[in-house]
XYZ file of C-alpha atoms in Angstrom:
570
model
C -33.367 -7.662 9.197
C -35.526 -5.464 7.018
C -37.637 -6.837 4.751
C -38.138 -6.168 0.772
C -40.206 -3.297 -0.296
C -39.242 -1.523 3.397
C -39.074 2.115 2.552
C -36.864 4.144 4.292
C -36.760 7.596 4.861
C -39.182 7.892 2.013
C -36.741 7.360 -0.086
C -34.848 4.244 -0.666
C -36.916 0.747 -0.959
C -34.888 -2.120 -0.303
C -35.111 -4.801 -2.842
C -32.889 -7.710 -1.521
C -29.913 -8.595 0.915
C -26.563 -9.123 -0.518
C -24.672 -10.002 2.428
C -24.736 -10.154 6.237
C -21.699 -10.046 8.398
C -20.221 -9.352 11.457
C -20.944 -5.343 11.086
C -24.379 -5.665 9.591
C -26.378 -6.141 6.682
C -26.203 -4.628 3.458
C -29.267 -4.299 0.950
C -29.879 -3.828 -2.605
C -32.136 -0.539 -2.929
C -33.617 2.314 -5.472
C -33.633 5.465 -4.908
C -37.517 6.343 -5.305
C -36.266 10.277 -5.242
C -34.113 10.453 -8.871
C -35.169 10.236 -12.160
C -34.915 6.199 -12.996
C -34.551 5.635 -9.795
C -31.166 4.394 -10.010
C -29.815 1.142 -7.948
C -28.131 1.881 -4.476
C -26.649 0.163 -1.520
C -27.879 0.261 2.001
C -25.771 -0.603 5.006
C -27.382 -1.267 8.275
C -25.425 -0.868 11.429
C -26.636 -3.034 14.250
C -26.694 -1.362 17.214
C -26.359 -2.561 20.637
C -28.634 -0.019 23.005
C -26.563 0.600 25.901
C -26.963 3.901 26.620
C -23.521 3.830 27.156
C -22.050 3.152 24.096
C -24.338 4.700 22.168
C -23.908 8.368 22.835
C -19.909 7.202 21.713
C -21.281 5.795 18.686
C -23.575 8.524 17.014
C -20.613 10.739 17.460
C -18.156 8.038 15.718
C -20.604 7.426 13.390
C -21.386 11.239 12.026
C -17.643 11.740 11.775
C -16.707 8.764 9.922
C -19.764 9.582 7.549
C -17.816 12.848 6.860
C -14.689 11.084 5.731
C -16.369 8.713 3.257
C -17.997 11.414 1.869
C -14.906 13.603 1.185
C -13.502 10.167 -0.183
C -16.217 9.822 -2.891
C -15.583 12.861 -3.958
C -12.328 12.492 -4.393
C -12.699 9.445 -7.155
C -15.064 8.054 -8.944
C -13.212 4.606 -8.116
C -14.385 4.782 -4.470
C -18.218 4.384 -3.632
C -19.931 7.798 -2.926
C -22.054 8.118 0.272
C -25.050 9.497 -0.743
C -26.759 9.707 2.763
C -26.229 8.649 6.356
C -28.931 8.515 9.183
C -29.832 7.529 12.461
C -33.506 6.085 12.594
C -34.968 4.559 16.481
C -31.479 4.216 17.012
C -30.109 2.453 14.583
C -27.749 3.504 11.523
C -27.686 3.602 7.886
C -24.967 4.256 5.167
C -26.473 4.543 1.732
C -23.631 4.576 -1.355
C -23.257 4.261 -4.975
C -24.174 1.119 -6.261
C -21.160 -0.653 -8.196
C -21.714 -2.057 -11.049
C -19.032 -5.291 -11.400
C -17.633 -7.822 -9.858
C -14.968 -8.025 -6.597
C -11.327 -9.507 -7.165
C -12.054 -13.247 -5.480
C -13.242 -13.970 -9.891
C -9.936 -13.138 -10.748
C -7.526 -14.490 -7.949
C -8.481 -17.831 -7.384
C -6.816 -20.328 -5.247
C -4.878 -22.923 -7.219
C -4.656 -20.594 -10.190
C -1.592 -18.398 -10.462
C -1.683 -15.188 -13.045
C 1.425 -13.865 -14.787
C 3.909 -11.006 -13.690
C 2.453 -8.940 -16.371
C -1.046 -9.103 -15.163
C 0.198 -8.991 -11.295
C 2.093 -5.662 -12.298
C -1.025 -3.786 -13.975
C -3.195 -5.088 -10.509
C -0.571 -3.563 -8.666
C -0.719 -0.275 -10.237
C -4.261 -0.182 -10.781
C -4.751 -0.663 -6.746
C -2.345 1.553 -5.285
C -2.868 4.136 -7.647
C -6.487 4.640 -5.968
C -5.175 3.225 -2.876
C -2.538 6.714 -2.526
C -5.570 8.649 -3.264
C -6.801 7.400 0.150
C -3.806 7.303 1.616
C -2.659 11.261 0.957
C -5.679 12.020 3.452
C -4.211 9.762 6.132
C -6.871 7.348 6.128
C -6.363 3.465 6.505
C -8.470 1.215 4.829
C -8.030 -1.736 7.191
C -9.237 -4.271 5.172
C -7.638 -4.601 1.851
C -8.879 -7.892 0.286
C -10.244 -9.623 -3.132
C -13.717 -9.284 -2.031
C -13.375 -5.777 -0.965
C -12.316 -4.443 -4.323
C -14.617 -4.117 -7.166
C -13.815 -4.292 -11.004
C -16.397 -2.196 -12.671
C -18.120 -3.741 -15.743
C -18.607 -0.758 -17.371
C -15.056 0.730 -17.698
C -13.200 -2.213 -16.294
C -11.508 0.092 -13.449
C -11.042 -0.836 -10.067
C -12.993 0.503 -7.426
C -12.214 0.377 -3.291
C -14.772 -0.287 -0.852
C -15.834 -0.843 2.565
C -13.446 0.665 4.256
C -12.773 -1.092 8.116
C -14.047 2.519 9.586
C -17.561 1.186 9.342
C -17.035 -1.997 11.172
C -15.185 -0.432 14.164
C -18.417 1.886 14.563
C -19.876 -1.794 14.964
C -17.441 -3.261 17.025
C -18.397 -0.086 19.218
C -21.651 -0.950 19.252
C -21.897 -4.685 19.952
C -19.043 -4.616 22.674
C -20.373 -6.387 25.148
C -18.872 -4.626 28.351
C -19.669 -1.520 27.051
C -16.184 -0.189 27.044
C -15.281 2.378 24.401
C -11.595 2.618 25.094
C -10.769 -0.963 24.080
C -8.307 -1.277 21.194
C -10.546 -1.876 17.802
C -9.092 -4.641 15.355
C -10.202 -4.389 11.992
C -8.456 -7.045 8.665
C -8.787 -9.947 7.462
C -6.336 -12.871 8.386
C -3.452 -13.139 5.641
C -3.726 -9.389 5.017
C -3.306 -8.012 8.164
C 0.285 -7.797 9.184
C 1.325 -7.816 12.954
C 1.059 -4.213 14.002
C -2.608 -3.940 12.619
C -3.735 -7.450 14.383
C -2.858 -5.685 18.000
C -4.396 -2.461 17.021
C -1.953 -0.079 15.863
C -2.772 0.185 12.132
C -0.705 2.578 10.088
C -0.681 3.610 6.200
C 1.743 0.667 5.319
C -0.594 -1.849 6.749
C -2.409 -1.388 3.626
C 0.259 -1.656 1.652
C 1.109 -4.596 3.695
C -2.229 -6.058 2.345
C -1.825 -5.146 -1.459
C 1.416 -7.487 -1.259
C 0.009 -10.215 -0.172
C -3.045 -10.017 -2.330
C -0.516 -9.655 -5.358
C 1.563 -12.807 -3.557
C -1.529 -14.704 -3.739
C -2.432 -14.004 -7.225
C 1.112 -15.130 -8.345
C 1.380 -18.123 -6.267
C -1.930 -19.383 -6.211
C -1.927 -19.787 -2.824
C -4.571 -18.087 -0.485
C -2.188 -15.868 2.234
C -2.973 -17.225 5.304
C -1.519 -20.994 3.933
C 1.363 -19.100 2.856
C 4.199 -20.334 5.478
C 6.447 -18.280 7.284
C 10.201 -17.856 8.617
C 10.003 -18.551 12.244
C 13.082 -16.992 12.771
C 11.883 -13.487 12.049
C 7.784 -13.088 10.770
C 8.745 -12.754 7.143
C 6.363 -14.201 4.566
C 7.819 -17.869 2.286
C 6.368 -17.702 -1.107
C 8.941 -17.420 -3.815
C 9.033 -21.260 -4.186
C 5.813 -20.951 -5.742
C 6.202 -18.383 -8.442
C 8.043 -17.137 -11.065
C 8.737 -14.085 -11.138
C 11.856 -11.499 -11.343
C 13.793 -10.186 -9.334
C 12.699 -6.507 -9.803
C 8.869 -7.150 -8.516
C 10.166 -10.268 -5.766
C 12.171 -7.431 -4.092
C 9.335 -4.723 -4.487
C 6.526 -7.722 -2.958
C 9.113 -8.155 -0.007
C 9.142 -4.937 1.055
C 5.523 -4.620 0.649
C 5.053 -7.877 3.135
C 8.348 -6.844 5.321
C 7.615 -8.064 9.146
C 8.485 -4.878 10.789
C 6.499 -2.023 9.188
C 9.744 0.324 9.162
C 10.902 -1.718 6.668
C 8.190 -1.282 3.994
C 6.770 1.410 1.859
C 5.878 4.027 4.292
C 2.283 4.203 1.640
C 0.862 3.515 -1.424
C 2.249 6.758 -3.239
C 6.072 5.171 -2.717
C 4.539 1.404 -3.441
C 3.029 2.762 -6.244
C 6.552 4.636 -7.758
C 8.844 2.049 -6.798
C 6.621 -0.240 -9.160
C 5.558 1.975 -12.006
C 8.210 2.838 -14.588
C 8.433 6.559 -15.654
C 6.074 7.696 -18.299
C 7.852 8.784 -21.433
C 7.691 12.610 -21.396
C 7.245 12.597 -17.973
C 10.016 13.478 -15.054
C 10.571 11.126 -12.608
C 10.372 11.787 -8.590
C 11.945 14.349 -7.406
C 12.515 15.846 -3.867
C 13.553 19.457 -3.581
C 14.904 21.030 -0.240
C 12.729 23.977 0.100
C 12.581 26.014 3.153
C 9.697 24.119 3.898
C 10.635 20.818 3.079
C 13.522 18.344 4.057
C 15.842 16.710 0.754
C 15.816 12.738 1.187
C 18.740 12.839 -1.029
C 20.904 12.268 1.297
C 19.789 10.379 3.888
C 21.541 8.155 6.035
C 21.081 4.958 7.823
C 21.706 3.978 11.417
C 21.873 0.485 13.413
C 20.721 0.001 16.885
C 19.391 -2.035 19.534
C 16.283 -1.739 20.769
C 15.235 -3.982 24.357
C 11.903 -4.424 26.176
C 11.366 -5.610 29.843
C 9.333 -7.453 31.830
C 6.892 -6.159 34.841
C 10.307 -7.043 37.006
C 12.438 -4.973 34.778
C 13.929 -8.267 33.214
C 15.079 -8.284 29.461
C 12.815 -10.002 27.650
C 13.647 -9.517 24.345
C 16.932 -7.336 21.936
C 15.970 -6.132 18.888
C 18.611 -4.508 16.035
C 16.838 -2.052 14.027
C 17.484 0.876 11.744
C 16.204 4.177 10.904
C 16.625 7.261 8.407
C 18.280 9.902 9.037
C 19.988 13.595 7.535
C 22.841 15.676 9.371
C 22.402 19.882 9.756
C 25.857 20.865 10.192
C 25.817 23.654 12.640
C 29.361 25.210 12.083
C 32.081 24.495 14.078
C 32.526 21.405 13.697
C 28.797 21.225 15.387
C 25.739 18.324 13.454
C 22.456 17.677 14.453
C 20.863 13.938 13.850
C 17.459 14.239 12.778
C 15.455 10.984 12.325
C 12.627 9.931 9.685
C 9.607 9.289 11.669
C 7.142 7.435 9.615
C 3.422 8.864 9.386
C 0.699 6.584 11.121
C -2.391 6.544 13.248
C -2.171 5.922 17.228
C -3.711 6.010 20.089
C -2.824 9.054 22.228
C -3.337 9.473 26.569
C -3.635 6.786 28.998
C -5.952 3.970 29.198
C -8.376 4.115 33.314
C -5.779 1.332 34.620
C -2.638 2.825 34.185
C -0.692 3.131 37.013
C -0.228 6.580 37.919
C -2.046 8.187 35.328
C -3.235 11.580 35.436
C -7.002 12.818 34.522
C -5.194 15.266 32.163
C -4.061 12.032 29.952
C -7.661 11.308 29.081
C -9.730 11.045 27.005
C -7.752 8.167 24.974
C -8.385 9.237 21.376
C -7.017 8.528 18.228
C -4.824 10.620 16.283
C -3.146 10.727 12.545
C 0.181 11.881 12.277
C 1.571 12.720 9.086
C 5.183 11.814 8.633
C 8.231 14.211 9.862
C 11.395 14.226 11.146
C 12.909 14.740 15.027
C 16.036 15.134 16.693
C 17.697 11.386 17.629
C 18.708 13.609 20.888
C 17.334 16.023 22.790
C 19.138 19.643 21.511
C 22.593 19.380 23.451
C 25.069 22.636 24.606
C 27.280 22.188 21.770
C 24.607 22.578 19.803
C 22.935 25.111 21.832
C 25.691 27.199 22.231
C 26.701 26.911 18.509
C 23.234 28.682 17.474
C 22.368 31.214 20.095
C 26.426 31.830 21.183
C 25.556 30.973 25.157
C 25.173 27.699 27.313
C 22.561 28.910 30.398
C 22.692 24.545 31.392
C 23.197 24.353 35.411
C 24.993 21.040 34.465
C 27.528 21.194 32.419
C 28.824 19.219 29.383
C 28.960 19.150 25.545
C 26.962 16.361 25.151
C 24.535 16.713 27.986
C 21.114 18.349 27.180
C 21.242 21.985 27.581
C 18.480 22.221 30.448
C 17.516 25.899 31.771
C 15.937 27.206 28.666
C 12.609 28.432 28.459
C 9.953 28.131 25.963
C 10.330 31.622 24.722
C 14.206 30.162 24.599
C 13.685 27.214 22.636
C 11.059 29.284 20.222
C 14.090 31.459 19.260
C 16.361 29.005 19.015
C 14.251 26.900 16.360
C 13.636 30.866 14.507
C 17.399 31.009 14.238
C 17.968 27.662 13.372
C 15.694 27.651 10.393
C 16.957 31.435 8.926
C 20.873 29.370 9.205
C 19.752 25.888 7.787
C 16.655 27.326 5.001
C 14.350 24.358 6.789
C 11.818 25.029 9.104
C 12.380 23.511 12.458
C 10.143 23.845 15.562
C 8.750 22.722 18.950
C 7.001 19.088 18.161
C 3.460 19.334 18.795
C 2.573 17.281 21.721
C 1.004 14.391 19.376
C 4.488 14.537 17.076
C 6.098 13.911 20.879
C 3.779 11.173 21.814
C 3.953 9.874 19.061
C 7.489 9.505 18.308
C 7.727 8.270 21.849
C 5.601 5.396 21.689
C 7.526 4.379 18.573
C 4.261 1.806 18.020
C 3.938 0.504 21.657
C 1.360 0.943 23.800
C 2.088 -0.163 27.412
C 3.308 3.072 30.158
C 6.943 2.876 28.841
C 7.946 2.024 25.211
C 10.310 -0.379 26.753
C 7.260 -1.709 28.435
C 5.547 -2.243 31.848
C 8.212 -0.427 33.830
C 11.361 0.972 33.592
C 14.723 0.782 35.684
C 17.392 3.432 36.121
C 19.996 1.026 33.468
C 17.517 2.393 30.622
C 16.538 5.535 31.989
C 18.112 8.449 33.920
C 15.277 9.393 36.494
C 14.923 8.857 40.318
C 14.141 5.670 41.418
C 13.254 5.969 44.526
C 9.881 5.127 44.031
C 10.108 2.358 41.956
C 6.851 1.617 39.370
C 5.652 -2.004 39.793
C 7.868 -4.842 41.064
C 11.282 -2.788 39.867
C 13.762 -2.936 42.728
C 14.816 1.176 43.591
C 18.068 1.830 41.268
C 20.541 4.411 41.219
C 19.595 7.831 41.727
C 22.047 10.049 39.517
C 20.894 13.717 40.608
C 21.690 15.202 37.526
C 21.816 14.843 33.647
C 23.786 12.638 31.486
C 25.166 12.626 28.001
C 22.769 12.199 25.750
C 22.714 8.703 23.597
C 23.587 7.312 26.908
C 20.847 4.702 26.806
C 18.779 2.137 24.635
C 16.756 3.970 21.891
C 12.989 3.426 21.200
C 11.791 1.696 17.901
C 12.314 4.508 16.270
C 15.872 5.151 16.839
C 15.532 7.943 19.498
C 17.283 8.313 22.848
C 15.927 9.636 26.342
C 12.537 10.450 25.356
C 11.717 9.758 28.402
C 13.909 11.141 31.847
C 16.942 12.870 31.711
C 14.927 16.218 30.972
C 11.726 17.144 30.322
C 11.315 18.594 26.546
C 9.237 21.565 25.589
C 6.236 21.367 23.091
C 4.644 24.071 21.206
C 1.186 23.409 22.438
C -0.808 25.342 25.142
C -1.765 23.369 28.580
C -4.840 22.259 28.304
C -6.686 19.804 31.274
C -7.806 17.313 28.938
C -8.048 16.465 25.670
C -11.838 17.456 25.272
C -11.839 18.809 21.524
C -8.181 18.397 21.074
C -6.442 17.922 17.253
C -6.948 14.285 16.066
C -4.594 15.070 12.873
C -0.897 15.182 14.250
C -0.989 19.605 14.984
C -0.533 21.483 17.936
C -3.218 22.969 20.222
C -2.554 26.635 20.435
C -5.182 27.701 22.747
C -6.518 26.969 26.002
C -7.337 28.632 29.621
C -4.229 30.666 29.658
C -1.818 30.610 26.207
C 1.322 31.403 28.475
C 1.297 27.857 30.013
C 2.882 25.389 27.523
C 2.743 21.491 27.606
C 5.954 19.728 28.958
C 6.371 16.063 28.160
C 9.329 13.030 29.345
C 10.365 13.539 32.479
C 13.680 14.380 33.741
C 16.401 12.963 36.074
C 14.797 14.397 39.276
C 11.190 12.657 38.221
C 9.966 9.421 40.116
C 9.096 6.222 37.636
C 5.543 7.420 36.515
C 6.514 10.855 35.405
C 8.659 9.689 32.863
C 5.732 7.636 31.361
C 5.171 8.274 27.304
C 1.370 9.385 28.058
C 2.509 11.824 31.133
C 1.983 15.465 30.832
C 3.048 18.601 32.326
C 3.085 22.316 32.365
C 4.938 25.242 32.904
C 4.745 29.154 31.938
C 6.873 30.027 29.085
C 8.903 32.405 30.131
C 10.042 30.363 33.184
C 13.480 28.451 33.310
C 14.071 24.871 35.231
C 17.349 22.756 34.848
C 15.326 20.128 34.318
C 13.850 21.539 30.940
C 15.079 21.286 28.086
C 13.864 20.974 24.367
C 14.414 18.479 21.208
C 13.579 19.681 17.695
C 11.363 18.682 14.639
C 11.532 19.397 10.775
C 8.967 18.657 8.701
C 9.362 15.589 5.548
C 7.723 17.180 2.671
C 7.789 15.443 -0.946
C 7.343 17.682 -3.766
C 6.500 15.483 -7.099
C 7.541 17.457 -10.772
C 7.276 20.856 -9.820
C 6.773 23.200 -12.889
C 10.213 24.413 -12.995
């Protein structure tokens, strides 16, 4: 713990602690370097010194450092980091010094505040909450005590953002490990996805709700009871309130993060009324962009299995969704994949893993839209005028297709439709695949030929062998994922428009594709297909293949980007 009067780098003398927790202490301080040596805050990381971990942790550390300084200079309602050092191994954070006090003086338990003020909190948070949120970035621990109301303008101000405490968590792991899933919240405000490690932009928003919830209700969130029959969050019996904002707070708080507010922005304009003068939200289709006007809904049943390949659990769901028409008579589905942060490759202990799935590393995805099916012949041939499939069928994949094939067909596609569609990258794929899971399959530990089409004959785990098939099948033939999307894994392997690489040394971390590597004529192949044994069909599994070269076992499945375009000047 360091001491008053310490001076560090020459620069900033600590005057007193104001708090100690599990990621470190944080000091009161001067800056001895400006003219009346204005007030400042110093955060100091405790490190743990395995040499290990640490190499892991500077690196973490420098990069995160970046991203709070973009952020502060983004607002002036979130802290600016004025400086960030390592000293004998250890780390620092220095930031603005705010002037005010946190939200825990204004929500108090056993005190409830009206709709009115609830509504003007509400827009007063998100509004600097979608600020963070249009760079991708999760705060993670959305709380009273970790939002500030400054005294000198009365304006809310966001800070310590859970980036800094997983740099700790790094650091005083005990085993060392650096792969382990990082959980960052506070119970009450964390929902479900975030407390096992797969945060994503609505977790926040998650967060906001309940801190709203709790200043209606007077009731701190985690004493707030819930249905046992499906997650969701009890508290109307304790507030008053109508039915406008009780609708707006359940979707906030929703169980299952498809059915919230994808982020603060759409929080934020679902609960702020239009300003006179001012237009309200529109979304254009643009050759660029994809119209939400007239998007559609879908039902289906999701399952997950056991190590055995038992059913453990059935789960109806629903998803987004807009039709191209193709002519002829011809559609293509293309689903609303929600933006969010996951962990991409394979974890040491998975079960025949390649060293090409590593290392694990986390990527942000913004949001887009994919096909619910891989591209089939109808649809094929209704673009490009031929079906090259060595199976045939309508609604089987169209398989023999290279990449060069698939590149044109997206080209053509896009001059017909005025939206661009392409390849997915290979973190869109993974991404979409997982559909939030992270075990080897995302209907679990294992699969088993009644969910997939792939060969069995080497089953993975304790999965008796199944029915080998030898071919494709229809597509929409099996369960979907979480997301609403069939036979991402098996039936055929689907193209992506990245280069091989070997690993993922230096690779994107923000949802793109990798366009360069040892040899830009090898392209990245992901799935499986029908004639694949259990792990190839894995959602972390990669392969490879020239681009020019044709395989009935290749095929391809599209994407189209989701942009929103708010009041353009026209």
């Amino acid at each position: 713990m360091l001491t008053p009067g310490v001076i560090l780098r020459n620069r900033y003398k600590i005057i007193y602690i104001l708090g100690s927790g599990g990621f470190g202490d944080t000091y009161l301080a001067v800056d001895l370097d400006l003219p009346n040596q204005p007030k400042c805050v110093v955060k100091h990381l405790k490190p743990n010194l395995d040499p290990a971990v640490l190499q892991v942790v500077r690196r973490l550390f420098d990069s995160e450092a970046q991203v709070l300084y973009r952020l502060g200079n983004d607002s002036d309602q979130i802290p600016r980091l004025l400086a960030h050092f390592e000293e004998q191994g250890e780390f620092y954070l220095v930031q603005e010094f705010v002037d005010g006090a946190d939200l825990s003086k204004e929500i108090i338990p056993g005190k409830k505040l009206t709709e009115q003020e609830v509504t003007k909190l509400l827009q007063e948070i998100l509004a600097i909450l979608a600020v963070v949120h249009k760079k991708n970035i999760i705060h993670r621990d959305i709380k009273p005590q970790n939002i500030m109301r400054r005294h000198q303008d009365s304006k809310i101000v966001l800070i310590d953002f859970g980036a800094v405490k997983e740099i700790n968590t790094l650091m005083v792991n005990s085993q060392g490990q650096t792969s382990v899933s990082v959980v960052i919240g506070t119970h009450g405000y964390m929902p479900s996805e975030q407390a096992v490690g797969q945060p994503k932009l609505c977790s926040d928003v998650y967060a906001v709700g309940m801190l709203a919830i709790s200043a209606l209700t007077g009731i701190q969130p985690h004493e707030l009871p819930k249905d046992p029959t499906n997650g969701e969050v009890i508290w109307l019996n304790w507030a008053k309130v109508s039915k406008k904002l009780a609708d707006i707070l359940n979707k906030m708080v929703a169980y299952d993060f498809r059915d919230r507010y994808f982020s603060a922005e759409e929080a934020l304009q679902a609960i702020k009324p239009p300003q006179r003068g001012q237009a309200p939200l529109r979304i254009f289709n643009t050759p660029s962009s994809v119209s939400t006007d007239n998007l559609q809904t879908f039902q289906f049943e999701t399952v997950t299995i056991d190590a055995r390949g038992n059913i453990t659990n059935r789960r109806n769901q629903e998803a987004k969704y807009f039709v191209q028409d193709l002519g002829n008579g011809v559609t293509l589905e293309m689903v609303k994949i929600p933006g969010g942060t996951f962990t991409m490759g394979s974890p040491e202990g998975e079960a025949g893993r390649g060293t090409n799935e590593s290392p694990q590393h986390r990527v942000t995805v913004p949001g887009f839209f994919i096909g619910k099916y891989a591209v089939t012949q109808a649809q094929y041939q209704a673009i490009m005028g031929t079906n090259p499939a060595y199976f045939k069928g309508e609604k089987r994949p169209v398989e023999t297709v290279s990449w060069d094939d698939a590149v044109k067909f997206c080209k053509r596609l896009s001059q017909k439709a005025k939206k661009t569609y392409s390849l997915p990258s290979e973190a869109e794929w993974e991404y979409a695949c997982r559909a939030g899971t992270s075990t080897p399959f995302y209907f679990g530990e294992t699969i088993t030929t009644d969910l997939i089409n792939y060969d069995s004959n080497l089953p993975y785990g304790a999965t008796p062998k199944g029915k080998y098939r030898q071919q494709t099948t229809d597509v929409g033939n099996f369960p979907p994922n979480a997301f609403g999307l069939y036979d991402m894994c098996g039936n055929i392997w689907e193209w992506c428009q990245d280069v091989y690489n070997e690993s993922y040394q230096s690779a994107p971390i923000d949802g793109s594709a990798w366009l360069t590597g040892k040899d830009n004529n090898v392209k990245l192949l992901r799935g499986g297909s029908w004639n694949n044994i259990t792990w190839n069909c894995r959602s972390a599994n990669r392969n490879r293949l020239a681009n020019a070269v044709r395989s009935y076992s290749v095929g391809f499945r599209l994407v189209a980007m989701d942009i929103l375009i708010l009041n353009p000047p026209f």
